[in-house]
Amino acid sequence: MSLNYSNSLDQYDKAILNALQNNGRLSNQEIADQIGLSPSACLRRFKSLEESGIILGYRTLLDAKKLGLDLMALIHISMDKHTKERFQEFETKVQALPNVLECLLLTGQTADYQLKVVVKDLEAYQDLLLNHVTQIEGVSGVHTSFVLRKVIDKTAIPI
């Protein structure tokens, strides 16, 4: 069970989080200047946000197309059995696939999982699907949608 900290965050905590979401490379000094806190107070709050688990980590966003990964697909996966063991095995295997950007366990759909993948082209997609995804024990159905264009592509969540 995760704790909900949203009610305990004040305007400075929220400002720090928003600043970092917009530019994760900001220094403590830059954030402090931006939100009107001293660097030491800003750093204490920043460390507290990290220790509480609200800040999960830091990543660099890359342009997949510029790296030759021109095709994005959403793959809906149906499983043959709905057991904890079957789902754990699927999740372990899919985590090892480098082309899988996201794996979501779903409810209210005919599919059990949705995978967001990037690949070079249709040939690479076919390899991923036939030689990896459908080889995972328990996968009983696959439906793929190809992404034509990203309309909204953001990582920042509303605070």
Short mmCIF file of C-alpha atoms in Angstrom, two decimals:
data_model
loop_
_atom_site.label_atom_id
_atom_site.label_comp_id
_atom_site.label_asym_id
_atom_site.label_seq_id
_atom_site.Cartn_x
_atom_site.Cartn_y
_atom_site.Cartn_z
CA MET A 1 0.00 0.00 0.00
CA SER A 2 1.40 3.39 -0.95
CA LEU A 3 0.96 6.48 1.16
CA ASN A 4 -0.76 9.56 -0.26
CA TYR A 5 1.41 12.58 0.44
CA SER A 6 -0.50 15.05 -1.75
CA ASN A 7 -2.28 16.65 1.22
CA SER A 8 0.97 17.16 3.13
CA LEU A 9 2.82 18.90 0.30
CA ASP A 10 2.97 22.66 0.62
CA GLN A 11 3.45 25.22 -2.16
CA TYR A 12 7.26 24.95 -1.97
CA ASP A 13 7.27 21.14 -2.23
CA LYS A 14 4.92 21.32 -5.20
CA ALA A 15 7.04 24.03 -6.81
CA ILE A 16 10.17 21.89 -6.41
CA LEU A 17 8.44 18.89 -7.98
CA ASN A 18 7.07 20.95 -10.87
CA ALA A 19 10.47 22.54 -11.51
CA LEU A 20 12.15 19.12 -11.59
CA GLN A 21 9.49 17.66 -13.87
CA ASN A 22 10.03 20.49 -16.33
CA ASN A 23 13.83 20.27 -16.17
CA GLY A 24 15.49 17.49 -14.20
CA ARG A 25 18.91 19.07 -14.76
CA LEU A 26 18.23 22.13 -12.61
CA SER A 27 20.70 22.64 -9.81
CA ASN A 28 19.55 23.13 -6.23
CA GLN A 29 20.56 26.79 -6.52
CA GLU A 30 18.47 27.25 -9.67
CA ILE A 31 15.41 25.64 -8.07
CA ALA A 32 15.85 27.71 -4.90
CA ASP A 33 16.07 30.92 -6.95
CA GLN A 34 13.06 29.91 -9.03
CA ILE A 35 10.76 29.20 -6.07
CA GLY A 36 12.04 31.79 -3.59
CA LEU A 37 13.73 29.62 -0.96
CA SER A 38 17.26 29.60 0.38
CA PRO A 39 19.46 26.86 -1.13
CA SER A 40 19.74 25.07 2.23
CA ALA A 41 15.96 25.03 2.78
CA CYS A 42 15.41 23.91 -0.79
CA LEU A 43 17.95 21.09 -0.41
CA ARG A 44 16.30 19.86 2.84
CA ARG A 45 12.92 19.72 1.12
CA PHE A 46 14.41 18.08 -1.94
CA LYS A 47 16.06 15.36 0.17
CA SER A 48 12.81 14.84 2.08
CA LEU A 49 10.91 14.37 -1.20
CA GLU A 50 13.47 11.78 -2.29
CA GLU A 51 13.41 9.93 1.04
CA SER A 52 9.60 9.82 1.07
CA GLY A 53 9.63 8.08 -2.30
CA ILE A 54 7.73 10.82 -4.11
CA ILE A 55 10.77 11.36 -6.34
CA LEU A 56 11.40 7.93 -7.83
CA GLY A 57 14.51 8.66 -9.85
CA TYR A 58 16.01 10.60 -12.71
CA ARG A 59 15.99 9.78 -16.40
CA THR A 60 17.08 11.23 -19.69
CA LEU A 61 14.41 11.26 -22.41
CA LEU A 62 15.64 10.21 -25.84
CA ASP A 63 14.16 10.64 -29.31
CA ALA A 64 13.43 7.08 -30.47
CA LYS A 65 13.05 8.07 -34.12
CA LYS A 66 16.46 9.77 -34.20
CA LEU A 67 17.89 6.50 -32.86
CA GLY A 68 16.28 4.49 -35.66
CA LEU A 69 13.31 3.19 -33.68
CA ASP A 70 10.66 4.46 -36.09
CA LEU A 71 7.76 2.18 -35.22
CA MET A 72 5.75 2.34 -31.99
CA ALA A 73 3.06 -0.21 -31.23
CA LEU A 74 0.58 -0.97 -28.49
CA ILE A 75 0.21 -4.70 -28.00
CA HIS A 76 -2.76 -6.07 -26.09
CA ILE A 77 -2.00 -9.46 -24.54
CA SER A 78 -4.53 -12.02 -23.33
CA MET A 79 -3.43 -14.72 -20.93
CA ASP A 80 -4.75 -18.28 -20.81
CA LYS A 81 -4.91 -18.45 -17.00
CA HIS A 82 -5.48 -15.72 -14.47
CA THR A 83 -3.18 -16.97 -11.75
CA LYS A 84 -0.60 -15.11 -9.75
CA GLU A 85 2.15 -17.43 -10.96
CA ARG A 86 1.21 -17.03 -14.63
CA PHE A 87 1.14 -13.24 -14.36
CA GLN A 88 4.45 -13.15 -12.45
CA GLU A 89 6.14 -15.29 -15.08
CA PHE A 90 4.81 -13.08 -17.89
CA GLU A 91 5.92 -9.89 -16.12
CA THR A 92 9.41 -11.27 -15.44
CA LYS A 93 9.87 -12.29 -19.09
CA VAL A 94 8.54 -9.05 -20.54
CA GLN A 95 10.80 -6.96 -18.27
CA ALA A 96 13.77 -8.55 -20.01
CA LEU A 97 12.68 -7.29 -23.45
CA PRO A 98 14.53 -4.02 -24.18
CA ASN A 99 12.00 -2.84 -26.78
CA VAL A 100 9.17 -2.81 -24.21
CA LEU A 101 8.83 0.71 -22.84
CA GLU A 102 5.75 0.11 -20.73
CA CYS A 103 3.73 -2.84 -19.49
CA LEU A 104 0.33 -2.26 -17.92
CA LEU A 105 -1.91 -4.83 -16.24
CA LEU A 106 -5.47 -3.99 -17.31
CA THR A 107 -8.99 -4.52 -16.13
CA GLY A 108 -12.25 -3.97 -17.99
CA GLN A 109 -10.73 -5.02 -21.30
CA THR A 110 -10.55 -8.26 -23.23
CA ALA A 111 -6.76 -8.02 -22.85
CA ASP A 112 -4.91 -8.60 -19.61
CA TYR A 113 -1.84 -6.50 -20.49
CA GLN A 114 -0.91 -3.63 -22.74
CA LEU A 115 2.68 -3.30 -23.92
CA LYS A 116 4.07 -0.13 -25.45
CA VAL A 117 7.00 -1.06 -27.68
CA VAL A 118 9.40 0.67 -30.07
CA VAL A 119 11.18 -1.11 -32.90
CA LYS A 120 13.10 -0.25 -36.05
CA ASP A 121 10.50 -1.46 -38.55
CA LEU A 122 7.81 -4.08 -39.25
CA GLU A 123 10.42 -6.80 -39.61
CA ALA A 124 11.78 -6.03 -36.14
CA TYR A 125 8.22 -5.93 -34.80
CA GLN A 126 7.52 -9.36 -36.29
CA ASP A 127 10.67 -10.73 -34.64
CA LEU A 128 9.72 -9.25 -31.27
CA LEU A 129 6.19 -10.61 -31.51
CA LEU A 130 6.84 -14.09 -32.90
CA ASN A 131 10.17 -14.91 -31.28
CA HIS A 132 9.69 -13.29 -27.90
CA VAL A 133 6.22 -12.11 -26.83
CA THR A 134 4.18 -15.06 -28.11
CA GLN A 135 6.83 -17.48 -26.79
CA ILE A 136 6.05 -16.49 -23.21
CA GLU A 137 4.10 -19.28 -21.58
CA GLY A 138 0.45 -18.37 -21.09
CA VAL A 139 0.10 -15.80 -23.87
CA SER A 140 -3.10 -16.86 -25.63
CA GLY A 141 -3.99 -13.81 -27.69
CA VAL A 142 -2.34 -10.75 -29.16
CA HIS A 143 -3.82 -7.65 -30.79
CA THR A 144 -1.59 -4.86 -32.04
CA SER A 145 -2.28 -1.21 -32.82
CA PHE A 146 0.41 0.84 -34.53
CA VAL A 147 0.90 4.42 -33.40
CA LEU A 148 0.60 6.85 -36.30
CA ARG A 149 1.45 9.99 -34.34
CA LYS A 150 1.87 11.09 -30.73
CA VAL A 151 -0.75 13.74 -29.99
CA ILE A 152 0.26 14.24 -26.35
CA ASP A 153 3.59 13.01 -25.07
CA LYS A 154 4.42 14.19 -21.58
CA THR A 155 5.95 12.70 -18.50
CA ALA A 156 4.98 15.39 -15.98
CA ILE A 157 2.03 14.54 -13.73
CA PRO A 158 -0.30 17.20 -12.33
CA ILE A 159 0.51 18.21 -8.77
#
